[in-house]
PDB file of C-alpha atoms in Angstrom:
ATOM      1  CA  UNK A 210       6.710  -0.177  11.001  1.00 71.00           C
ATOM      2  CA  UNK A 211       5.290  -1.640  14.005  1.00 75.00           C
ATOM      3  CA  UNK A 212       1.691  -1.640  12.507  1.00 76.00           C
ATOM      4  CA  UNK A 213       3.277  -3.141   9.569  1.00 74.00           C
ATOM      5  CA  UNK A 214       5.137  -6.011  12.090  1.00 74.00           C
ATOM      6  CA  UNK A 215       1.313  -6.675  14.158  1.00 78.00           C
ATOM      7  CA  UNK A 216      -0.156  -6.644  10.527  1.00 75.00           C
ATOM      8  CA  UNK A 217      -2.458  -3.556  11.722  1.00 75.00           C
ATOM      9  CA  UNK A 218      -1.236  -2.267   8.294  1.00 73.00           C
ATOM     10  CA  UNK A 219      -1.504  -3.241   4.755  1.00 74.00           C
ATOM     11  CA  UNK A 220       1.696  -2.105   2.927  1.00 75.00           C
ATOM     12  CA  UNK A 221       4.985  -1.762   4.087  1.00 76.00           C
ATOM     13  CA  UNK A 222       5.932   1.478   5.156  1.00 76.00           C
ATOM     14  CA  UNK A 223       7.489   4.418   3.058  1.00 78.00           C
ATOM     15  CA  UNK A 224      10.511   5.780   4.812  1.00 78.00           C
ATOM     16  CA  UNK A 225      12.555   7.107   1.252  1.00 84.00           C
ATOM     17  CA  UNK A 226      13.209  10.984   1.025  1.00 86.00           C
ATOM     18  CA  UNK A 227      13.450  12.547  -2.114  1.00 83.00           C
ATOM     19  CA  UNK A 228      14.888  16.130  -2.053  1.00 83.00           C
ATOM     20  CA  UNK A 229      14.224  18.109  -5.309  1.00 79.00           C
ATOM     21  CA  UNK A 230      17.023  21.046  -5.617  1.00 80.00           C
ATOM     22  CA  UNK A 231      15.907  23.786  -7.834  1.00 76.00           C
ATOM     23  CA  UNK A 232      12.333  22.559  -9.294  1.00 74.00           C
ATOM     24  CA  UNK A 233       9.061  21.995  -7.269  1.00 74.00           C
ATOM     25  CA  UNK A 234       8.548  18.418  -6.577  1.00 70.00           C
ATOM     26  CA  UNK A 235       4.962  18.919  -6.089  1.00 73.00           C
ATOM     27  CA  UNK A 236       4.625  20.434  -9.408  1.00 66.00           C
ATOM     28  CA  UNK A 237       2.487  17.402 -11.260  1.00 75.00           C
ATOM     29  CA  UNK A 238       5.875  15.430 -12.587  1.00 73.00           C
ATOM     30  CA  UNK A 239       7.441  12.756 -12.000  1.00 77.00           C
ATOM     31  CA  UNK A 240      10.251  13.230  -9.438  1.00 72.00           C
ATOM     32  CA  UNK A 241      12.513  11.349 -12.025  1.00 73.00           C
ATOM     33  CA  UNK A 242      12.127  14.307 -14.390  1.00 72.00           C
ATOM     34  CA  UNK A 243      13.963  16.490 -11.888  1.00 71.00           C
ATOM     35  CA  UNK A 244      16.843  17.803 -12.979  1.00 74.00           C
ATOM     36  CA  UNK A 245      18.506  17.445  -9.032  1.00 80.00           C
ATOM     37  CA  UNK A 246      17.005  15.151  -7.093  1.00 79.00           C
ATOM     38  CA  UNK A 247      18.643  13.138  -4.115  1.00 84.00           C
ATOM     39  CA  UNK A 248      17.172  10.098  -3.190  1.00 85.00           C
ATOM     40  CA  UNK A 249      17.996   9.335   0.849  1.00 87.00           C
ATOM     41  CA  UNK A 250      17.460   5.900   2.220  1.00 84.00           C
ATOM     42  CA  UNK A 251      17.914   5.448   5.808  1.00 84.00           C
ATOM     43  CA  UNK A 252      19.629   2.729   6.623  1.00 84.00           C
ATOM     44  CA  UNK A 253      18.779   1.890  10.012  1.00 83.00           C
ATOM     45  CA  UNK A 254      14.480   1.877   8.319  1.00 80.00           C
ATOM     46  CA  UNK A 255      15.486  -0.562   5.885  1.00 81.00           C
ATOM     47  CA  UNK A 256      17.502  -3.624   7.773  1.00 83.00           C
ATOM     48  CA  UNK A 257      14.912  -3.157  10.106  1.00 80.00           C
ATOM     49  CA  UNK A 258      12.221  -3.545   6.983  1.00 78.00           C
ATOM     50  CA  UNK A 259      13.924  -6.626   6.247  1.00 82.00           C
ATOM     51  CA  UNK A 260      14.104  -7.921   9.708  1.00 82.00           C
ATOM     52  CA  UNK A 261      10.564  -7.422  10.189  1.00 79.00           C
ATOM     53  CA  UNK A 262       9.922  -9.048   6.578  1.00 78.00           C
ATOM     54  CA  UNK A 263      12.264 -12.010   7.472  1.00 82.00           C
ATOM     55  CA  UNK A 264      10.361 -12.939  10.433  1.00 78.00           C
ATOM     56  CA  UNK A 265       7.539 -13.656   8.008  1.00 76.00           C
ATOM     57  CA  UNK A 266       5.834  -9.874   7.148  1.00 73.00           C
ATOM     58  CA  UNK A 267       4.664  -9.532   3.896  1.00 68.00           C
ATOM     59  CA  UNK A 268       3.413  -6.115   2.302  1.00 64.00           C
ATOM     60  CA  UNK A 269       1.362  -8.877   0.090  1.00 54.00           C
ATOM     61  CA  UNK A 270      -2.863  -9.203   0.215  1.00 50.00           C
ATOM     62  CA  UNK A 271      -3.219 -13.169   0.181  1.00 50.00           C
ATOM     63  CA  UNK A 272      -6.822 -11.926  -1.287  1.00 51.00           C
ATOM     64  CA  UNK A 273      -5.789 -10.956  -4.647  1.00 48.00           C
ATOM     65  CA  UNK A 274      -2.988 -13.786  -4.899  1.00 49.00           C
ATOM     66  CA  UNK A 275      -3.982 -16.825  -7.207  1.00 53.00           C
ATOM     67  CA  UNK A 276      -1.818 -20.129  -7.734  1.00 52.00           C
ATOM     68  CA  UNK A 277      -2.194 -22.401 -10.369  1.00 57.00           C
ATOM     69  CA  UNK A 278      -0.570 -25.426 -11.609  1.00 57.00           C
ATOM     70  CA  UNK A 279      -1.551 -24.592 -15.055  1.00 63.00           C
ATOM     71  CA  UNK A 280       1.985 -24.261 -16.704  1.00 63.00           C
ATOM     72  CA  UNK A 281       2.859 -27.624 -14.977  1.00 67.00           C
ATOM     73  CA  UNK A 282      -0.998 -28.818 -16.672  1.00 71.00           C
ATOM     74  CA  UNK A 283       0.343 -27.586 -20.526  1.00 71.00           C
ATOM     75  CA  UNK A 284       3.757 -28.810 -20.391  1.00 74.00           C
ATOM     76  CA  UNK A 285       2.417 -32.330 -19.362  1.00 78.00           C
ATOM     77  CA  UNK A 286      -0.640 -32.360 -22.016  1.00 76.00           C
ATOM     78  CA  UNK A 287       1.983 -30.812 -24.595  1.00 76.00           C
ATOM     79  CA  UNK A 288       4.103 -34.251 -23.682  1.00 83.00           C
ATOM     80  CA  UNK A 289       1.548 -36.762 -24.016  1.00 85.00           C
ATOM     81  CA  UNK A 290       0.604 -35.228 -27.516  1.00 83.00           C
ATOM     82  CA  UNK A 291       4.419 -35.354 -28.467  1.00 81.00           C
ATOM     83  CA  UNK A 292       4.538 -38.687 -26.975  1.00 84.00           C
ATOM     84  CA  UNK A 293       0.834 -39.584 -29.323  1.00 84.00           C
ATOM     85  CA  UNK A 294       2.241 -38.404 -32.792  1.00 76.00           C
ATOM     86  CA  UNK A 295       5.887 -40.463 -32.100  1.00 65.00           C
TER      87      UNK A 295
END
């Protein structure tokens, strides 16, 4: 978590536990496929998660993000061609 907080690290951390009673986890499947499985979140790990991502942390890569205004670009040419054949 602190890498994650100095941005030393890409991701956020994983902190869940899964505990598989009776079947192998590590036996190829899914976990979800378990017939007893306990999922354990600590809580202290995740408000301090969301601290960290509150003080502006993101687990996002600004390299593969792309923002366009092209919605806002089709809604306004679909208007002006509703606005042509009126």
């Amino acid at each position: 978590l602190g890498e994650f907080r100095t941005r030393r690290r890409q991701g956020s951390p994983h902190y869940t536990i899964y505990l598989g009673f009776g079947q192998d986890l590590s036996a190829g499947r899914p976990k979800e496929k378990n017939l007893v499985l306990v999922k354990l979140e600590p809580w202290l790990c995740r408000v301090h998660l969301e601290g960290v991502q509150r003080e502006g942390v993101s687990s996002l890569d600004s390299g593969s993000l792309s923002l366009t205004n092209s919605l806002y670009d089709d809604i306004e040419h679909f208007l002006m061609e509703l606005e042509q054949s009126a």
